[in-house]
Amino acid sequence: MEHVIEKWPGNVYELTIGATKEDGGTRSRKVKAGGINTLPFLHFEGLTPNQPLIAMEVWDIEPSEWPENLKNEFNEVLNNAAQWAKKCEDLGADLICLRLLSADPDGKNASATEVARTVKDVLSATSIPLMILGCGNNEKDSSIIMDISQIAKGENCLIGMAVKENFKTFTAAAQAGGHSLIAETPLDINLEKQLNILISDMGFGSDRIVIHPSTGGVGYGFEYCYTIIERTRLASLSNDKMMSQPIITFVGQETWKIKECKADETEKPEWGSLKERGVLWEIATASGYLQAGSDILVMNHPKAVNEIKNHINKLMEK
Amino acid sequence: MSFKIKFLPDNKEVIVNKDTDLLTAALNAGVGIYNSCGGKGICGKCKVKIISGETDKCTLHLSEDEIKNNYVLACKTFCKTDAEVFVPEESRIGKADILIRGKKIFEPIDIKLAKSEKDITKSKDLGIAIDIGTTTLVVYLINPNYGILSAKAMYNPQIAFGEDVITRMIFAENKEGNEQLHNSVVNGINELIEECIKEINIPANNIKTVMVAANTTMTHTLFGINPSYIRKIPYIPKMDFLPLSDATKLGININDNAVVKAIPSVSAYVGGDIVSGVIACNINHTSKPTLFIDLGTNGEVVFGNNEFLVCCSTSAGPCFEGGGIKWGMRAQAGAIESFKFENDKISYKTIGNQKAIGICGAGIISVISELFLKRVIDKSGEFIIGSSKHIKTNENGNEFFITDKISMTSEDVKNVINSKGAVFSGCEVIIKKLGFEFSQIEQVKIAGGLGNALDIEKAIILGLLPDLPIERYEFVGNASITGAKECLMSEKELEEAKQVARMMTYIDLSTEHDFMNNYTASLFLPHTDLNLFPTVKNILEV
């Protein structure tokens, strides 16, 4: 029987994160995301030059909302971002996702200088590439992003989140510091494309953007996110260059805040052991997003990270 | 306790009690004050100046300057003594001259040149064609054998009860509200008929037929039928085909035995005015696939030819008629209708070359599309700070000042983008649903009261109209009244209108799952998918 193979005219941009000594940075290695010219893991149909990356989250404040069994994994380093990042490197993360939550005006309200110092410390303590996110408050993030970008200049980081309200400042900062940019939109392929167009209209390379289409955990809008990612990927394979960016999903963040990963056995005896439940939930969410087409997964629990790494290795076998 | 209020510059007086707000008082005095929220204190358009007398001033929405100059918001201000109130030009509902000056629309026969003046004006079988729009009211006095004898227009007096059909449907929910709506529109019609017969000097008794073209809600209110069910699930009007009615019964002051006919509606949101427009543009007789767009508040779109007709209502909103825009106004004298911007220098033209007092639909399209081309507005509709010295930033966001006073705010630009997105995606849905491509549309008819200066090219740059060669477009102005005139003059045309209303397929966009996706894609300048606008793409790349 004839073997029918889909031939796509387009492919996803390949993005390099991190800079080694030769590139003017201090990282021991670089990582690459994207580059695929087929749907995920269809090795018979096209090329998957890079396997999906796993970033592990590091906060610059203690994550008080996290459930105990997740916190316990990082106990001794939770109040030190640099040590926490080092631990993630040792646990096998491809890159570090540093969240500067101390800058939140409703919390510690740390200054640009303070958070920039944290970035510096994390860069010194680790040798893998770095992703840096603000605190989520647009106004504050816009006021600190330039300092963050400058302190990490030359390291080719991935910075975020550029949203419709602040993309001008973020794009300028990423341009000035030579970093790539995460563009975040509320689950809509048109809004994704619009933000990418606006960012590239500022003279920023469309091959240096990563799309965050919004992430929902399994049971919390996952299916919707899945179809949006799939449609984005189909658009890139059809050669829409404003939709051809690698995709990032925040799996850990969406897993560990839901009641299924927080309610213990006394509250929900029928749900089984909480310790396993949370890890399983993160694994299930991550493997779902791998199939959707996510190129970078941001995760939390070391056990889940380990399982997903094995899973990716198996999926990459031809 | 009652007070006497005098309204200037009309010099009209009215006696009111202490619980009557100034807007209602003005209405009772027969003074039109512009407002779009129906007197709820939301729109901030009914500004008036207190010349004398004590009032409990309401200064919502007003600037410091205005407060200093004794301005108040009429709808929320009550008198404590006798008072004199000045209604400034921008708050006045004036006579809508321009609306009857449509390009090919108003061609009154020159009575003096006609063979026998007597035959034409002394006929005892004259008729009246009426177009009742949500915003405007137009009346033609017609001799069915010859043509138009006189044409008059005004704002629909129902505006005082709210600017859009939904507000009026809510107002009509109780019996009195419905009666008030009915009475106010009939009074308006009588006023216009009065003016017509005075001009031609004929007795009202000679008028024996009335032909009405109006949207579904307006037709309901004219016939005194409660329209409030239109906005309730399953959105079915009480009637679409109306039997003959008596002018006397409706209160229209013409011959006692005169009949009133209405052009039938298609659905809740596609009314007789659109059917009338189809007749006026002869779409039911052409083999050419034709797109008909009414750029009014409801933004109806019709696509088809002599074999099929499909329609939808895109709920564009009032911005192409000047509503919902800070300095928006209808197409009348003093409205900015075209705009140019070169090297940070502004030039514009107003209707009647008078002092600019606002911006009409055509002007709004012109301003935004020019500023977009000159990179003062980005693709998302935001002003680019630093791109022009005319941009000022205040607590409400950014504003582009066209004159010292008149401006376009970033909120206005967003409103226009929402409206143009609705119209374009509505066209896209019905065209695609029938398996057509835009390029297969052979002619496009644009109707509406947004001003004769409408620049099609600019509307395409904005992403409002499909990117087709300019020569396929024609601006037809008020097509509704033209259709009504034709139906009045020929029984055959009226039969055809009935057939059109029956054959037209209505597509409810709210249940089309493609619509939402297309709509978000069109909320960008000109569109998220630039390939849909190849000529704009070329202009932008230069």
PDB file of C-alpha atoms in Angstrom, chain B residues 16-223:
ATOM      1  CA  VAL B  16     -42.063  72.173  34.903  1.00  0.00           C
ATOM      2  CA  ASN B  17     -42.122  70.985  38.503  1.00  0.00           C
ATOM      3  CA  LYS B  18     -39.117  70.428  40.704  1.00  0.00           C
ATOM      4  CA  ASP B  19     -38.875  66.717  39.792  1.00  0.00           C
ATOM      5  CA  THR B  20     -38.399  67.353  36.085  1.00  0.00           C
ATOM      6  CA  ASP B  21     -34.839  67.206  34.836  1.00  0.00           C
ATOM      7  CA  LEU B  22     -33.661  69.688  32.218  1.00  0.00           C
ATOM      8  CA  LEU B  23     -33.488  67.078  29.460  1.00  0.00           C
ATOM      9  CA  THR B  24     -37.129  66.111  29.921  1.00  0.00           C
ATOM     10  CA  ALA B  25     -38.034  69.782  30.206  1.00  0.00           C
ATOM     11  CA  ALA B  26     -36.315  70.478  26.894  1.00  0.00           C
ATOM     12  CA  LEU B  27     -38.162  67.575  25.318  1.00  0.00           C
ATOM     13  CA  ASN B  28     -41.465  68.996  26.573  1.00  0.00           C
ATOM     14  CA  ALA B  29     -40.515  72.401  25.218  1.00  0.00           C
ATOM     15  CA  GLY B  30     -39.767  70.873  21.830  1.00  0.00           C
ATOM     16  CA  VAL B  31     -36.026  71.528  22.080  1.00  0.00           C
ATOM     17  CA  GLY B  32     -33.846  68.648  20.928  1.00  0.00           C
ATOM     18  CA  ILE B  33     -30.854  67.922  23.137  1.00  0.00           C
ATOM     19  CA  TYR B  34     -28.448  65.264  22.004  1.00  0.00           C
ATOM     20  CA  ASN B  35     -27.904  62.280  24.297  1.00  0.00           C
ATOM     21  CA  SER B  36     -27.109  58.681  23.652  1.00  0.00           C
ATOM     22  CA  CYS B  37     -27.942  56.987  26.943  1.00  0.00           C
ATOM     23  CA  GLY B  38     -31.584  58.035  27.227  1.00  0.00           C
ATOM     24  CA  GLY B  39     -31.000  60.401  30.131  1.00  0.00           C
ATOM     25  CA  LYS B  40     -29.190  58.071  32.493  1.00  0.00           C
ATOM     26  CA  GLY B  41     -26.183  60.309  33.093  1.00  0.00           C
ATOM     27  CA  ILE B  42     -23.880  57.894  31.291  1.00  0.00           C
ATOM     28  CA  CYS B  43     -22.988  59.461  27.935  1.00  0.00           C
ATOM     29  CA  GLY B  44     -22.246  63.007  29.072  1.00  0.00           C
ATOM     30  CA  LYS B  45     -23.498  64.503  25.809  1.00  0.00           C
ATOM     31  CA  CYS B  46     -26.434  66.610  27.004  1.00  0.00           C
ATOM     32  CA  LYS B  47     -24.329  69.532  28.197  1.00  0.00           C
ATOM     33  CA  VAL B  48     -26.187  72.803  28.650  1.00  0.00           C
ATOM     34  CA  LYS B  49     -25.210  76.154  30.116  1.00  0.00           C
ATOM     35  CA  ILE B  50     -27.191  77.755  32.919  1.00  0.00           C
ATOM     36  CA  ILE B  51     -27.607  81.466  32.167  1.00  0.00           C
ATOM     37  CA  SER B  52     -29.749  82.357  35.150  1.00  0.00           C
ATOM     38  CA  GLY B  53     -31.648  80.662  37.934  1.00  0.00           C
ATOM     39  CA  GLU B  54     -30.851  78.204  40.727  1.00  0.00           C
ATOM     40  CA  THR B  55     -30.312  74.516  39.949  1.00  0.00           C
ATOM     41  CA  ASP B  56     -28.806  71.559  41.758  1.00  0.00           C
ATOM     42  CA  LYS B  57     -25.983  71.263  39.272  1.00  0.00           C
ATOM     43  CA  CYS B  58     -24.892  67.874  38.038  1.00  0.00           C
ATOM     44  CA  THR B  59     -21.396  68.127  36.628  1.00  0.00           C
ATOM     45  CA  LEU B  60     -20.717  64.487  35.773  1.00  0.00           C
ATOM     46  CA  HIS B  61     -18.407  63.995  32.755  1.00  0.00           C
ATOM     47  CA  LEU B  62     -17.724  67.736  32.504  1.00  0.00           C
ATOM     48  CA  SER B  63     -14.285  69.330  32.330  1.00  0.00           C
ATOM     49  CA  GLU B  64     -13.074  71.894  34.863  1.00  0.00           C
ATOM     50  CA  ASP B  65     -13.434  74.608  32.266  1.00  0.00           C
ATOM     51  CA  GLU B  66     -17.014  73.668  31.543  1.00  0.00           C
ATOM     52  CA  ILE B  67     -17.893  73.588  35.240  1.00  0.00           C
ATOM     53  CA  LYS B  68     -16.366  77.015  35.664  1.00  0.00           C
ATOM     54  CA  ASN B  69     -18.485  78.272  32.779  1.00  0.00           C
ATOM     55  CA  ASN B  70     -21.709  77.096  34.412  1.00  0.00           C
ATOM     56  CA  TYR B  71     -22.235  74.017  32.261  1.00  0.00           C
ATOM     57  CA  VAL B  72     -24.326  71.162  33.669  1.00  0.00           C
ATOM     58  CA  LEU B  73     -25.504  67.759  32.523  1.00  0.00           C
ATOM     59  CA  ALA B  74     -29.149  68.321  31.532  1.00  0.00           C
ATOM     60  CA  CYS B  75     -30.443  64.828  32.279  1.00  0.00           C
ATOM     61  CA  LYS B  76     -29.425  64.919  35.945  1.00  0.00           C
ATOM     62  CA  THR B  77     -29.976  68.580  36.748  1.00  0.00           C
ATOM     63  CA  PHE B  78     -33.166  69.878  38.364  1.00  0.00           C
ATOM     64  CA  CYS B  79     -34.332  73.465  38.799  1.00  0.00           C
ATOM     65  CA  LYS B  80     -34.943  75.199  42.098  1.00  0.00           C
ATOM     66  CA  THR B  81     -36.180  78.477  40.575  1.00  0.00           C
ATOM     67  CA  ASP B  82     -37.153  79.789  37.152  1.00  0.00           C
ATOM     68  CA  ALA B  83     -34.202  79.460  34.824  1.00  0.00           C
ATOM     69  CA  GLU B  84     -32.697  80.321  31.485  1.00  0.00           C
ATOM     70  CA  VAL B  85     -30.758  77.569  29.810  1.00  0.00           C
ATOM     71  CA  PHE B  86     -28.508  77.844  26.773  1.00  0.00           C
ATOM     72  CA  VAL B  87     -28.160  74.760  24.582  1.00  0.00           C
ATOM     73  CA  PRO B  88     -24.687  74.864  22.965  1.00  0.00           C
ATOM     74  CA  GLU B  89     -24.300  73.885  19.352  1.00  0.00           C
ATOM     75  CA  GLU B  90     -22.671  70.512  20.075  1.00  0.00           C
ATOM     76  CA  SER B  91     -25.609  69.433  22.257  1.00  0.00           C
ATOM     77  CA  ARG B  92     -28.283  70.538  19.808  1.00  0.00           C
ATOM     78  CA  ILE B  93     -30.209  68.117  17.649  1.00  0.00           C
ATOM     79  CA  GLY B  94     -30.303  70.139  14.475  1.00  0.00           C
ATOM     80  CA  LYS B  95     -32.006  69.632  11.178  1.00  0.00           C
ATOM     81  CA  ALA B  96     -30.318  66.924   9.211  1.00  0.00           C
ATOM     82  CA  ASP B  97     -29.962  68.652   5.853  1.00  0.00           C
ATOM     83  CA  ILE B  98     -27.222  66.466   4.557  1.00  0.00           C
ATOM     84  CA  LEU B  99     -29.158  63.255   4.941  1.00  0.00           C
ATOM     85  CA  ILE B 100     -31.423  64.013   2.033  1.00  0.00           C
ATOM     86  CA  ARG B 101     -28.586  65.178  -0.138  1.00  0.00           C
ATOM     87  CA  GLY B 102     -27.514  61.644  -1.065  1.00  0.00           C
ATOM     88  CA  LYS B 103     -25.646  61.395  -4.362  1.00  0.00           C
ATOM     89  CA  LYS B 104     -28.237  59.841  -6.648  1.00  0.00           C
ATOM     90  CA  ILE B 105     -30.865  59.686  -4.044  1.00  0.00           C
ATOM     91  CA  PHE B 106     -32.630  62.961  -3.981  1.00  0.00           C
ATOM     92  CA  GLU B 107     -33.580  64.129  -7.404  1.00  0.00           C
ATOM     93  CA  PRO B 108     -36.683  66.240  -6.932  1.00  0.00           C
ATOM     94  CA  ILE B 109     -38.336  67.135 -10.188  1.00  0.00           C
ATOM     95  CA  ASP B 110     -38.081  70.782 -10.997  1.00  0.00           C
ATOM     96  CA  ILE B 111     -41.707  71.759 -10.771  1.00  0.00           C
ATOM     97  CA  LYS B 112     -41.210  75.014 -12.646  1.00  0.00           C
ATOM     98  CA  LEU B 113     -39.675  73.247 -15.623  1.00  0.00           C
ATOM     99  CA  ALA B 114     -42.288  70.512 -15.728  1.00  0.00           C
ATOM    100  CA  LYS B 115     -44.806  70.582 -18.524  1.00  0.00           C
ATOM    101  CA  SER B 116     -47.754  71.427 -16.407  1.00  0.00           C
ATOM    102  CA  GLU B 117     -47.196  72.492 -12.871  1.00  0.00           C
ATOM    103  CA  LYS B 118     -50.833  71.954 -12.189  1.00  0.00           C
ATOM    104  CA  ASP B 119     -50.798  68.308 -13.172  1.00  0.00           C
ATOM    105  CA  ILE B 120     -47.952  67.541 -10.875  1.00  0.00           C
ATOM    106  CA  THR B 121     -48.815  69.400  -7.714  1.00  0.00           C
ATOM    107  CA  LYS B 122     -52.567  69.576  -7.946  1.00  0.00           C
ATOM    108  CA  SER B 123     -52.923  65.825  -8.215  1.00  0.00           C
ATOM    109  CA  LYS B 124     -55.338  64.451  -5.644  1.00  0.00           C
ATOM    110  CA  ASP B 125     -53.402  61.203  -5.376  1.00  0.00           C
ATOM    111  CA  LEU B 126     -50.127  62.125  -3.746  1.00  0.00           C
ATOM    112  CA  GLY B 127     -48.128  59.832  -1.545  1.00  0.00           C
ATOM    113  CA  ILE B 128     -45.571  59.958   1.232  1.00  0.00           C
ATOM    114  CA  ALA B 129     -42.516  57.710   1.480  1.00  0.00           C
ATOM    115  CA  ILE B 130     -40.983  57.471   4.928  1.00  0.00           C
ATOM    116  CA  ASP B 131     -37.679  56.033   6.080  1.00  0.00           C
ATOM    117  CA  ILE B 132     -37.559  55.587   9.841  1.00  0.00           C
ATOM    118  CA  GLY B 133     -34.016  54.913  10.879  1.00  0.00           C
ATOM    119  CA  THR B 134     -32.938  54.420  14.461  1.00  0.00           C
ATOM    120  CA  THR B 135     -31.279  57.831  14.202  1.00  0.00           C
ATOM    121  CA  THR B 136     -32.950  59.676  11.348  1.00  0.00           C
ATOM    122  CA  LEU B 137     -36.360  60.248   9.898  1.00  0.00           C
ATOM    123  CA  VAL B 138     -36.739  61.103   6.205  1.00  0.00           C
ATOM    124  CA  VAL B 139     -39.950  61.931   4.372  1.00  0.00           C
ATOM    125  CA  TYR B 140     -40.532  62.334   0.609  1.00  0.00           C
ATOM    126  CA  LEU B 141     -43.693  63.853  -0.775  1.00  0.00           C
ATOM    127  CA  ILE B 142     -44.339  62.076  -4.033  1.00  0.00           C
ATOM    128  CA  ASN B 143     -46.526  62.301  -7.070  1.00  0.00           C
ATOM    129  CA  PRO B 144     -46.636  58.618  -8.054  1.00  0.00           C
ATOM    130  CA  ASN B 145     -46.749  59.491 -11.742  1.00  0.00           C
ATOM    131  CA  TYR B 146     -43.810  61.894 -11.725  1.00  0.00           C
ATOM    132  CA  GLY B 147     -41.495  61.705  -8.736  1.00  0.00           C
ATOM    133  CA  ILE B 148     -40.395  63.545  -5.628  1.00  0.00           C
ATOM    134  CA  LEU B 149     -42.006  66.887  -4.930  1.00  0.00           C
ATOM    135  CA  SER B 150     -40.354  67.631  -1.648  1.00  0.00           C
ATOM    136  CA  ALA B 151     -37.987  65.939   0.791  1.00  0.00           C
ATOM    137  CA  LYS B 152     -37.515  66.644   4.469  1.00  0.00           C
ATOM    138  CA  ALA B 153     -35.472  65.033   7.199  1.00  0.00           C
ATOM    139  CA  MET B 154     -34.902  65.283  10.926  1.00  0.00           C
ATOM    140  CA  TYR B 155     -33.474  63.210  13.712  1.00  0.00           C
ATOM    141  CA  ASN B 156     -35.768  60.510  14.918  1.00  0.00           C
ATOM    142  CA  PRO B 157     -37.373  62.181  17.947  1.00  0.00           C
ATOM    143  CA  GLN B 158     -37.185  58.803  19.694  1.00  0.00           C
ATOM    144  CA  ILE B 159     -33.467  59.509  20.244  1.00  0.00           C
ATOM    145  CA  ALA B 160     -34.554  61.226  23.431  1.00  0.00           C
ATOM    146  CA  PHE B 161     -35.494  57.755  24.717  1.00  0.00           C
ATOM    147  CA  GLY B 162     -32.132  56.196  23.902  1.00  0.00           C
ATOM    148  CA  GLU B 163     -29.779  56.033  20.974  1.00  0.00           C
ATOM    149  CA  ASP B 164     -29.985  52.361  19.987  1.00  0.00           C
ATOM    150  CA  VAL B 165     -32.864  49.983  19.322  1.00  0.00           C
ATOM    151  CA  ILE B 166     -32.182  47.887  22.411  1.00  0.00           C
ATOM    152  CA  THR B 167     -32.607  50.838  24.789  1.00  0.00           C
ATOM    153  CA  ARG B 168     -35.860  51.680  23.022  1.00  0.00           C
ATOM    154  CA  MET B 169     -37.135  48.114  23.196  1.00  0.00           C
ATOM    155  CA  ILE B 170     -36.542  48.206  26.941  1.00  0.00           C
ATOM    156  CA  PHE B 171     -38.317  51.543  27.094  1.00  0.00           C
ATOM    157  CA  ALA B 172     -41.276  50.033  25.207  1.00  0.00           C
ATOM    158  CA  GLU B 173     -41.712  47.202  27.676  1.00  0.00           C
ATOM    159  CA  ASN B 174     -44.530  48.976  29.464  1.00  0.00           C
ATOM    160  CA  LYS B 175     -47.579  50.252  27.649  1.00  0.00           C
ATOM    161  CA  GLU B 176     -46.903  53.939  28.295  1.00  0.00           C
ATOM    162  CA  GLY B 177     -43.337  53.675  27.065  1.00  0.00           C
ATOM    163  CA  ASN B 178     -44.518  52.051  23.882  1.00  0.00           C
ATOM    164  CA  GLU B 179     -47.134  54.750  23.401  1.00  0.00           C
ATOM    165  CA  GLN B 180     -44.570  57.473  23.955  1.00  0.00           C
ATOM    166  CA  LEU B 181     -42.305  55.950  21.309  1.00  0.00           C
ATOM    167  CA  HIS B 182     -45.216  55.668  18.900  1.00  0.00           C
ATOM    168  CA  ASN B 183     -46.367  59.230  19.540  1.00  0.00           C
ATOM    169  CA  SER B 184     -42.943  60.779  19.227  1.00  0.00           C
ATOM    170  CA  VAL B 185     -42.215  59.158  15.870  1.00  0.00           C
ATOM    171  CA  VAL B 186     -45.687  60.056  14.549  1.00  0.00           C
ATOM    172  CA  ASN B 187     -45.228  63.651  15.716  1.00  0.00           C
ATOM    173  CA  GLY B 188     -41.940  63.774  13.870  1.00  0.00           C
ATOM    174  CA  ILE B 189     -43.550  62.423  10.716  1.00  0.00           C
ATOM    175  CA  ASN B 190     -46.405  64.929  10.949  1.00  0.00           C
ATOM    176  CA  GLU B 191     -43.936  67.754  11.404  1.00  0.00           C
ATOM    177  CA  LEU B 192     -42.079  66.761   8.249  1.00  0.00           C
ATOM    178  CA  ILE B 193     -45.286  66.280   6.238  1.00  0.00           C
ATOM    179  CA  GLU B 194     -46.398  69.709   7.382  1.00  0.00           C
ATOM    180  CA  GLU B 195     -43.154  71.200   6.064  1.00  0.00           C
ATOM    181  CA  CYS B 196     -43.545  69.382   2.743  1.00  0.00           C
ATOM    182  CA  ILE B 197     -47.107  70.508   2.102  1.00  0.00           C
ATOM    183  CA  LYS B 198     -46.262  74.065   3.067  1.00  0.00           C
ATOM    184  CA  GLU B 199     -43.404  74.079   0.610  1.00  0.00           C
ATOM    185  CA  ILE B 200     -45.457  72.739  -2.297  1.00  0.00           C
ATOM    186  CA  ASN B 201     -48.616  74.432  -1.110  1.00  0.00           C
ATOM    187  CA  ILE B 202     -51.081  71.575  -1.328  1.00  0.00           C
ATOM    188  CA  PRO B 203     -53.791  70.390   1.064  1.00  0.00           C
ATOM    189  CA  ALA B 204     -52.873  67.426   3.295  1.00  0.00           C
ATOM    190  CA  ASN B 205     -56.074  65.871   2.107  1.00  0.00           C
ATOM    191  CA  ASN B 206     -54.470  65.090  -1.249  1.00  0.00           C
ATOM    192  CA  ILE B 207     -52.037  62.639   0.329  1.00  0.00           C
ATOM    193  CA  LYS B 208     -53.638  59.229   0.159  1.00  0.00           C
ATOM    194  CA  THR B 209     -50.859  56.663   0.522  1.00  0.00           C
ATOM    195  CA  VAL B 210     -47.949  56.205   2.888  1.00  0.00           C
ATOM    196  CA  MET B 211     -45.091  53.769   2.267  1.00  0.00           C
ATOM    197  CA  VAL B 212     -42.831  53.033   5.221  1.00  0.00           C
ATOM    198  CA  ALA B 213     -39.369  51.501   5.130  1.00  0.00           C
ATOM    199  CA  ALA B 214     -37.913  50.993   8.581  1.00  0.00           C
ATOM    200  CA  ASN B 215     -36.006  48.512  10.650  1.00  0.00           C
ATOM    201  CA  THR B 216     -38.092  45.931  12.434  1.00  0.00           C
ATOM    202  CA  THR B 217     -38.173  47.768  15.759  1.00  0.00           C
ATOM    203  CA  MET B 218     -39.085  51.104  14.193  1.00  0.00           C
ATOM    204  CA  THR B 219     -41.867  49.482  12.145  1.00  0.00           C
ATOM    205  CA  HIS B 220     -43.253  48.027  15.372  1.00  0.00           C
ATOM    206  CA  THR B 221     -43.267  51.364  17.162  1.00  0.00           C
ATOM    207  CA  LEU B 222     -44.868  53.187  14.231  1.00  0.00           C
ATOM    208  CA  PHE B 223     -47.725  50.704  14.161  1.00  0.00           C
TER     209      PHE B 223
END
